[in-house]
Amino acid sequence: MNRAARLLFLLLFTAVTARAHPILQNPLWIDPSPQNVTVYLDVSVRELNVVQNLPLRTDGGFDLSQAEEFAERHKGYVLDHFHVKADGKEIKGTVKTIVPPDMENTRPALELPDNSRFRYVIHFPLPAPPAVLSFRQNMCFEFPSAPGVPWDLSYEYRYGAAPLESPLQYGPLRRDSDLTFNTGYLGTAVAGTIVREPTPLSWAGLWLMFAAAMALGRSITLRNGQVAAVLWMGSYVAAEHLPVTIPAWLMALVGGACAILASVDNIHGHGMELQPRRRVALLIMGSVFFGMGLHDDRMTLNNSERLWPVLLFLSAIATAALIYGLKRHISNRGENAARVFLQTTSLAVCGAAIWFLLRVLHVK
């Protein structure tokens, strides 16, 4: 075989090999948070043709309405072949929506199956803020393009932001390869323990203990309470626009410390605070830090974002009013009864505040 013939044979072999090893590469965006991971995963019409047998015309065209039906049918396959693990434990996801491809383009019909993509928005709820997130996919491995040769499907991922925003990391995610990220949600060591991001219900409990501790004292006037309410609501609204990010665990630690110190002040001073300025400082500091901290968790309540601050505010008022009413009622029975009520209630509030603080921080 002369040189020209060998060259021709090599070219033909390369063409056949390339056709026997088709490559599909789709975009993938990974948007993490301490409470959940949102994945924006593109599925090409070619995948729907391979996996779901979506009919294609001889020129490569397809019927969009029919493709949408096949894309809906494809949800289970995507969830079974795209895997997310949080600290080594697999997390189950839910497809929230499927965005159809934009068909207003000038591509040749033969390129449409590979370049027309449905975007799957997948939500993975996290039971707790993880230290490590890992991702793995094995799309189309069951479907050979030639005998013994599976389709080679990979993703070009962007990690750290929703689509069209600047990613923290990017690169390829190939089949059966692990993609691992250290989230930074766990990583603050305090006396040999690990502090996690707070959870909203524990936040609410700690906030109510703070309101109860303040209501048990005597140096807080109505005007002080009004100022604290304005500061709480102002910090709640302003938290989204702060130029610097304060760690949620630090806000929880300061707010919880204010609740605990106020309770200890009640126990030590028997309700007769000798330093009312310290008491007011605790009220103001706790209100500001609780407002900022509770803002971070408003999105984790199901469809309750608008009611979240109102419910918290009303709950704090109700708790303070209940404590104040009980204190007035008990005080009418005598000084000893009032002192016992103050001591025991403050001790219970202090213990509950410590418990909620540990729950908020997930100290282990």
CSV table of C-alpha atoms in Angstrom, one decimal:
chain,number,residue,atom,x,y,z
A,1,MET,CA,0.0,0.0,0.0
A,2,ASN,CA,1.6,3.3,-1.1
A,3,ARG,CA,1.7,6.4,1.0
A,4,ALA,CA,-1.3,8.1,-0.5
A,5,ALA,CA,-3.4,5.0,0.0
A,6,ARG,CA,-2.3,4.6,3.6
A,7,LEU,CA,-3.2,8.3,4.2
A,8,LEU,CA,-6.6,7.9,2.7
A,9,PHE,CA,-7.2,4.8,4.8
A,10,LEU,CA,-6.1,6.7,8.0
A,11,LEU,CA,-8.5,9.5,7.2
A,12,LEU,CA,-11.4,7.1,6.6
A,13,PHE,CA,-10.6,5.2,9.8
A,14,THR,CA,-10.5,8.5,11.8
A,15,ALA,CA,-13.9,9.5,10.4
A,16,VAL,CA,-15.4,6.2,11.2
A,17,THR,CA,-13.9,6.2,14.7
A,18,ALA,CA,-15.2,9.8,15.4
A,19,ARG,CA,-18.6,8.7,14.3
A,20,ALA,CA,-18.5,5.6,16.5
A,21,HIS,CA,-17.5,7.9,19.5
A,22,PRO,CA,-20.1,10.7,19.3
A,23,ILE,CA,-19.6,13.4,21.9
A,24,LEU,CA,-22.3,15.4,23.5
A,25,GLN,CA,-21.5,18.3,25.8
A,26,ASN,CA,-24.1,20.4,27.6
A,27,PRO,CA,-24.0,23.4,29.9
A,28,LEU,CA,-24.5,22.8,33.7
A,29,TRP,CA,-24.9,25.4,36.4
A,30,ILE,CA,-24.7,24.6,40.1
A,31,ASP,CA,-26.0,27.2,42.5
A,32,PRO,CA,-25.3,26.1,46.1
A,33,SER,CA,-26.6,27.5,49.4
A,34,PRO,CA,-26.6,26.2,53.0
A,35,GLN,CA,-30.2,25.1,52.7
A,36,ASN,CA,-30.4,23.6,49.1
A,37,VAL,CA,-28.6,23.2,45.8
A,38,THR,CA,-30.2,24.3,42.6
A,39,VAL,CA,-29.0,22.7,39.4
A,40,TYR,CA,-29.6,24.1,35.9
A,41,LEU,CA,-29.0,21.2,33.6
A,42,ASP,CA,-29.4,21.3,29.8
A,43,VAL,CA,-30.7,18.3,27.9
A,44,SER,CA,-30.3,18.3,24.1
A,45,VAL,CA,-32.9,17.1,21.7
A,46,ARG,CA,-30.3,14.6,20.6
A,47,GLU,CA,-30.5,13.0,24.1
A,48,LEU,CA,-34.3,12.8,23.9
A,49,ASN,CA,-33.9,11.1,20.6
A,50,VAL,CA,-31.3,8.6,22.0
A,51,VAL,CA,-33.0,7.9,25.3
A,52,GLN,CA,-36.7,8.5,24.7
A,53,ASN,CA,-36.8,7.7,21.0
A,54,LEU,CA,-38.0,11.2,20.1
A,55,PRO,CA,-38.7,11.1,16.3
A,56,LEU,CA,-36.4,13.3,14.2
A,57,ARG,CA,-37.0,14.2,10.5
A,58,THR,CA,-34.5,13.2,7.9
A,59,ASP,CA,-33.2,16.8,7.8
A,60,GLY,CA,-32.7,16.8,11.6
A,61,GLY,CA,-35.8,18.9,12.4
A,62,PHE,CA,-38.3,18.0,15.1
A,63,ASP,CA,-41.7,18.9,16.4
A,64,LEU,CA,-41.3,21.2,19.4
A,65,SER,CA,-44.7,20.3,21.1
A,66,GLN,CA,-43.8,16.6,20.8
A,67,ALA,CA,-40.3,17.3,22.1
A,68,GLU,CA,-41.8,19.0,25.2
A,69,GLU,CA,-43.9,15.9,25.9
A,70,PHE,CA,-40.7,13.7,25.6
A,71,ALA,CA,-38.8,16.2,27.8
A,72,GLU,CA,-41.4,15.8,30.5
A,73,ARG,CA,-41.1,12.0,30.3
A,74,HIS,CA,-37.3,12.4,30.5
A,75,LYS,CA,-37.4,13.9,34.1
A,76,GLY,CA,-37.1,10.5,35.8
A,77,TYR,CA,-34.1,9.5,33.7
A,78,VAL,CA,-32.3,12.8,34.6
A,79,LEU,CA,-32.9,12.3,38.3
A,80,ASP,CA,-31.7,8.7,38.2
A,81,HIS,CA,-28.5,9.6,36.3
A,82,PHE,CA,-27.4,12.9,37.9
A,83,HIS,CA,-26.3,12.3,41.5
A,84,VAL,CA,-25.7,14.9,44.3
A,85,LYS,CA,-24.1,14.0,47.7
A,86,ALA,CA,-23.8,16.1,50.8
A,87,ASP,CA,-21.1,14.9,53.1
A,88,GLY,CA,-21.2,11.5,51.4
A,89,LYS,CA,-25.0,11.1,51.6
A,90,GLU,CA,-27.0,11.1,48.4
A,91,ILE,CA,-29.7,13.8,48.2
A,92,LYS,CA,-32.8,13.3,46.2
A,93,GLY,CA,-33.8,16.1,43.9
A,94,THR,CA,-37.0,17.4,42.3
A,95,VAL,CA,-37.4,18.9,38.8
A,96,LYS,CA,-39.1,22.2,39.4
A,97,THR,CA,-39.5,23.4,35.9
A,98,ILE,CA,-38.3,22.6,32.3
A,99,VAL,CA,-37.5,25.6,30.0
A,100,PRO,CA,-38.0,24.8,26.3
A,101,PRO,CA,-35.3,25.7,23.8
A,102,ASP,CA,-35.4,29.0,21.9
A,103,MET,CA,-36.2,28.0,18.3
A,104,GLU,CA,-35.5,31.4,16.8
A,105,ASN,CA,-32.1,30.7,15.4
A,106,THR,CA,-30.5,30.4,12.0
A,107,ARG,CA,-28.7,27.1,12.5
A,108,PRO,CA,-29.0,24.5,9.8
A,109,ALA,CA,-31.6,21.8,10.5
A,110,LEU,CA,-29.0,19.1,10.8
A,111,GLU,CA,-27.5,20.9,13.8
A,112,LEU,CA,-30.7,21.5,15.6
A,113,PRO,CA,-30.8,18.2,17.6
A,114,ASP,CA,-27.4,18.9,19.1
A,115,ASN,CA,-27.9,22.6,19.7
A,116,SER,CA,-31.5,22.8,20.8
A,117,ARG,CA,-31.7,22.2,24.6
A,118,PHE,CA,-34.3,21.9,27.3
A,119,ARG,CA,-33.2,23.4,30.6
A,120,TYR,CA,-34.1,21.4,33.7
A,121,VAL,CA,-34.2,23.3,36.9
A,122,ILE,CA,-33.6,20.8,39.7
A,123,HIS,CA,-33.9,21.5,43.4
A,124,PHE,CA,-31.9,19.4,46.0
A,125,PRO,CA,-33.0,20.3,49.6
A,126,LEU,CA,-30.2,19.8,52.2
A,127,PRO,CA,-31.0,18.5,55.7
A,128,ALA,CA,-28.1,20.5,57.1
A,129,PRO,CA,-25.4,22.8,55.7
A,130,PRO,CA,-22.8,20.4,54.3
A,131,ALA,CA,-19.0,20.7,54.4
A,132,VAL,CA,-18.6,18.9,51.0
A,133,LEU,CA,-20.8,18.7,48.0
A,134,SER,CA,-20.1,16.1,45.3
A,135,PHE,CA,-21.7,15.6,41.8
A,136,ARG,CA,-21.6,12.6,39.5
A,137,GLN,CA,-23.4,11.7,36.2
A,138,ASN,CA,-23.7,8.7,34.0
A,139,MET,CA,-26.0,9.9,31.3
A,140,CYS,CA,-26.6,7.8,28.2
A,141,PHE,CA,-24.2,5.0,29.2
A,142,GLU,CA,-26.9,2.4,28.5
A,143,PHE,CA,-27.3,3.5,24.9
A,144,PRO,CA,-24.5,2.4,22.4
A,145,SER,CA,-23.9,4.5,19.3
A,146,ALA,CA,-22.1,1.5,17.9
A,147,PRO,CA,-21.7,-2.0,19.2
A,148,GLY,CA,-19.9,-1.8,22.5
A,149,VAL,CA,-19.4,2.0,22.2
A,150,PRO,CA,-21.7,4.2,24.5
A,151,TRP,CA,-22.4,7.8,23.9
A,152,ASP,CA,-19.8,10.2,25.4
A,153,LEU,CA,-21.9,12.8,27.3
A,154,SER,CA,-20.2,15.4,29.5
A,155,TYR,CA,-21.1,18.8,30.9
A,156,GLU,CA,-19.3,22.1,31.0
A,157,TYR,CA,-20.2,23.1,34.5
A,158,ARG,CA,-20.3,26.5,36.3
A,159,TYR,CA,-20.3,26.3,40.1
A,160,GLY,CA,-21.2,29.0,42.6
A,161,ALA,CA,-23.8,31.1,40.8
A,162,ALA,CA,-27.0,30.9,38.9
A,163,PRO,CA,-26.8,31.2,35.0
A,164,LEU,CA,-25.3,34.4,33.6
A,165,GLU,CA,-23.5,35.2,36.9
A,166,SER,CA,-19.8,34.9,37.6
A,167,PRO,CA,-19.0,31.4,38.7
A,168,LEU,CA,-16.5,30.5,41.5
A,169,GLN,CA,-15.3,27.5,39.6
A,170,TYR,CA,-15.8,25.9,36.2
A,171,GLY,CA,-14.7,23.0,34.1
A,172,PRO,CA,-15.8,19.6,32.6
A,173,LEU,CA,-18.0,17.0,34.4
A,174,ARG,CA,-17.4,13.7,32.6
A,175,ARG,CA,-19.3,10.5,33.0
A,176,ASP,CA,-18.6,8.5,36.1
A,177,SER,CA,-16.2,11.2,37.4
A,178,ASP,CA,-16.7,12.8,40.8
A,179,LEU,CA,-16.8,16.5,41.1
A,180,THR,CA,-16.2,17.7,44.7
A,181,PHE,CA,-16.4,21.1,46.3
A,182,ASN,CA,-15.6,22.3,49.8
A,183,THR,CA,-18.6,24.6,50.6
A,184,GLY,CA,-17.2,26.6,53.5
A,185,TYR,CA,-20.5,26.2,55.3
A,186,LEU,CA,-18.7,24.1,57.9
A,187,GLY,CA,-15.3,25.3,58.8
A,188,THR,CA,-15.5,27.5,61.8
A,189,ALA,CA,-13.8,25.7,64.7
A,190,VAL,CA,-14.7,26.9,68.2
A,191,ALA,CA,-13.0,25.1,71.0
A,192,GLY,CA,-12.7,21.9,69.1
A,193,THR,CA,-16.3,21.9,67.8
A,194,ILE,CA,-17.8,22.6,64.4
A,195,VAL,CA,-20.2,25.5,64.0
A,196,ARG,CA,-22.8,25.1,61.2
A,197,GLU,CA,-25.1,27.7,59.7
A,198,PRO,CA,-28.3,28.4,61.7
A,199,THR,CA,-31.7,27.0,61.0
A,200,PRO,CA,-34.8,29.2,61.0
A,201,LEU,CA,-37.0,27.5,63.6
A,202,SER,CA,-34.1,27.5,66.1
A,203,TRP,CA,-33.5,31.1,65.3
A,204,ALA,CA,-37.2,31.9,66.1
A,205,GLY,CA,-37.0,30.0,69.4
A,206,LEU,CA,-33.9,31.9,70.4
A,207,TRP,CA,-35.5,35.2,69.4
A,208,LEU,CA,-38.5,34.5,71.6
A,209,MET,CA,-36.2,33.6,74.6
A,210,PHE,CA,-34.6,37.0,74.1
A,211,ALA,CA,-38.0,38.8,74.2
A,212,ALA,CA,-38.9,36.8,77.3
A,213,ALA,CA,-35.6,37.7,79.1
A,214,MET,CA,-36.1,41.3,78.4
A,215,ALA,CA,-39.7,41.3,79.5
A,216,LEU,CA,-38.7,39.8,82.9
A,217,GLY,CA,-36.6,42.8,83.8
A,218,ARG,CA,-37.7,46.2,85.0
A,219,SER,CA,-35.4,48.8,83.3
A,220,ILE,CA,-36.9,48.4,79.8
A,221,THR,CA,-39.4,51.2,79.1
A,222,LEU,CA,-42.0,51.3,76.3
A,223,ARG,CA,-39.8,53.8,74.4
A,224,ASN,CA,-36.8,51.4,74.6
A,225,GLY,CA,-39.0,48.7,73.2
A,226,GLN,CA,-40.1,50.9,70.3
A,227,VAL,CA,-36.5,51.8,69.5
A,228,ALA,CA,-35.6,48.1,69.6
A,229,ALA,CA,-38.5,47.2,67.3
A,230,VAL,CA,-37.4,49.8,64.8
A,231,LEU,CA,-33.8,48.6,64.9
A,232,TRP,CA,-34.9,45.0,64.5
A,233,MET,CA,-37.0,45.8,61.4
A,234,GLY,CA,-34.4,48.1,60.0
A,235,SER,CA,-31.6,45.6,60.3
A,236,TYR,CA,-33.9,42.9,58.9
A,237,VAL,CA,-34.5,45.0,55.8
A,238,ALA,CA,-30.9,46.4,55.5
A,239,ALA,CA,-29.2,43.0,55.9
A,240,GLU,CA,-29.7,42.4,52.1
A,241,HIS,CA,-27.8,45.6,51.2
A,242,LEU,CA,-24.9,45.4,53.6
A,243,PRO,CA,-21.5,45.9,51.8
A,244,VAL,CA,-20.0,43.2,54.0
A,245,THR,CA,-21.3,39.7,54.8
A,246,ILE,CA,-21.5,38.9,58.5
A,247,PRO,CA,-21.4,35.1,59.2
A,248,ALA,CA,-24.7,33.8,60.3
A,249,TRP,CA,-23.1,31.8,63.1
A,250,LEU,CA,-21.6,35.1,64.5
A,251,MET,CA,-24.9,36.9,64.5
A,252,ALA,CA,-26.5,33.9,66.2
A,253,LEU,CA,-23.7,33.9,68.8
A,254,VAL,CA,-24.1,37.6,69.6
A,255,GLY,CA,-27.9,37.4,69.7
A,256,GLY,CA,-27.9,34.3,71.9
A,257,ALA,CA,-25.3,35.9,74.3
A,258,CYS,CA,-27.6,38.9,74.7
A,259,ALA,CA,-30.5,36.6,75.7
A,260,ILE,CA,-28.4,34.6,78.1
A,261,LEU,CA,-26.8,37.7,79.7
A,262,ALA,CA,-30.2,39.3,80.2
A,263,SER,CA,-31.5,36.2,81.9
A,264,VAL,CA,-28.5,36.0,84.2
A,265,ASP,CA,-29.0,39.7,85.0
A,266,ASN,CA,-32.6,38.9,86.0
A,267,ILE,CA,-31.4,36.1,88.3
A,268,HIS,CA,-28.5,38.1,89.8
A,269,GLY,CA,-30.4,41.4,90.3
A,270,HIS,CA,-33.7,39.9,91.4
A,271,GLY,CA,-35.4,42.1,88.9
A,272,MET,CA,-33.8,45.3,90.3
A,273,GLU,CA,-31.2,46.1,87.5
A,274,LEU,CA,-28.4,48.2,89.0
A,275,GLN,CA,-27.1,49.1,85.5
A,276,PRO,CA,-30.0,50.0,83.2
A,277,ARG,CA,-27.7,51.2,80.5
A,278,ARG,CA,-26.2,47.7,80.2
A,279,ARG,CA,-29.7,46.3,79.9
A,280,VAL,CA,-30.6,48.8,77.1
A,281,ALA,CA,-27.3,48.0,75.3
A,282,LEU,CA,-28.2,44.3,75.4
A,283,LEU,CA,-31.7,45.1,74.1
A,284,ILE,CA,-30.3,47.2,71.2
A,285,MET,CA,-27.5,44.8,70.3
A,286,GLY,CA,-29.7,41.7,70.4
A,287,SER,CA,-32.4,43.4,68.3
A,288,VAL,CA,-29.9,44.4,65.6
A,289,PHE,CA,-28.2,41.1,65.4
A,290,PHE,CA,-31.4,39.1,65.5
A,291,GLY,CA,-32.9,41.2,62.7
A,292,MET,CA,-29.9,40.6,60.5
A,293,GLY,CA,-29.6,36.9,61.3
A,294,LEU,CA,-33.3,36.1,60.9
A,295,HIS,CA,-33.2,37.7,57.4
A,296,ASP,CA,-30.8,35.0,56.2
A,297,ASP,CA,-33.4,32.3,56.9
A,298,ARG,CA,-36.6,33.9,55.5
A,299,MET,CA,-36.3,31.9,52.3
A,300,THR,CA,-36.3,28.5,54.0
A,301,LEU,CA,-39.9,28.6,55.0
A,302,ASN,CA,-42.3,27.3,52.4
A,303,ASN,CA,-44.1,30.1,50.7
A,304,SER,CA,-44.0,32.2,53.9
A,305,GLU,CA,-41.3,34.8,53.0
A,306,ARG,CA,-43.7,37.8,53.2
A,307,LEU,CA,-45.2,36.6,56.5
A,308,TRP,CA,-41.9,35.6,58.1
A,309,PRO,CA,-40.9,39.0,59.7
A,310,VAL,CA,-44.5,39.8,60.7
A,311,LEU,CA,-45.0,36.4,62.4
A,312,LEU,CA,-41.7,36.8,64.3
A,313,PHE,CA,-42.5,40.3,65.4
A,314,LEU,CA,-46.0,39.4,66.6
A,315,SER,CA,-44.7,36.3,68.3
A,316,ALA,CA,-42.1,38.4,70.2
A,317,ILE,CA,-44.7,40.9,71.3
A,318,ALA,CA,-47.1,38.1,72.4
A,319,THR,CA,-44.3,36.4,74.4
A,320,ALA,CA,-43.2,39.7,76.1
A,321,ALA,CA,-46.8,40.6,76.9
A,322,LEU,CA,-47.5,37.1,78.4
A,323,ILE,CA,-44.4,37.3,80.6
A,324,TYR,CA,-45.2,40.8,81.7
A,325,GLY,CA,-48.8,39.9,82.5
A,326,LEU,CA,-47.7,36.9,84.5
A,327,LYS,CA,-45.1,38.9,86.3
A,328,ARG,CA,-47.8,41.6,87.3
A,329,HIS,CA,-50.2,38.9,88.4
A,330,ILE,CA,-47.6,37.1,90.6
A,331,SER,CA,-46.3,40.3,92.1
A,332,ASN,CA,-49.8,41.0,93.6
A,333,ARG,CA,-49.3,37.9,95.7
A,334,GLY,CA,-46.4,39.3,97.5
A,335,GLU,CA,-42.6,40.0,97.2
A,336,ASN,CA,-41.6,36.4,97.9
A,337,ALA,CA,-43.9,35.0,95.2
A,338,ALA,CA,-42.7,37.6,92.7
A,339,ARG,CA,-39.0,36.7,93.5
A,340,VAL,CA,-39.6,33.0,93.1
A,341,PHE,CA,-41.4,33.5,89.8
A,342,LEU,CA,-38.6,35.8,88.5
A,343,GLN,CA,-35.8,33.4,89.6
A,344,THR,CA,-37.4,30.2,88.3
A,345,THR,CA,-38.7,31.8,85.0
A,346,SER,CA,-35.4,33.5,84.3
A,347,LEU,CA,-33.5,30.2,85.0
A,348,ALA,CA,-35.8,28.4,82.6
A,349,VAL,CA,-35.4,31.1,79.9
A,350,CYS,CA,-31.6,31.0,80.3
A,351,GLY,CA,-31.5,27.3,79.9
A,352,ALA,CA,-33.8,27.4,76.9
A,353,ALA,CA,-31.7,30.2,75.4
A,354,ILE,CA,-28.6,28.1,75.8
A,355,TRP,CA,-30.4,25.0,74.3
A,356,PHE,CA,-31.7,27.0,71.3
A,357,LEU,CA,-28.3,28.6,70.8
A,358,LEU,CA,-26.6,25.2,70.5
A,359,ARG,CA,-29.4,24.1,68.2
A,360,VAL,CA,-28.9,27.2,66.0
A,361,LEU,CA,-25.2,26.7,65.8
A,362,HIS,CA,-25.4,22.9,65.4
A,363,VAL,CA,-22.5,22.6,67.8
A,364,LYS,CA,-21.2,19.0,67.9
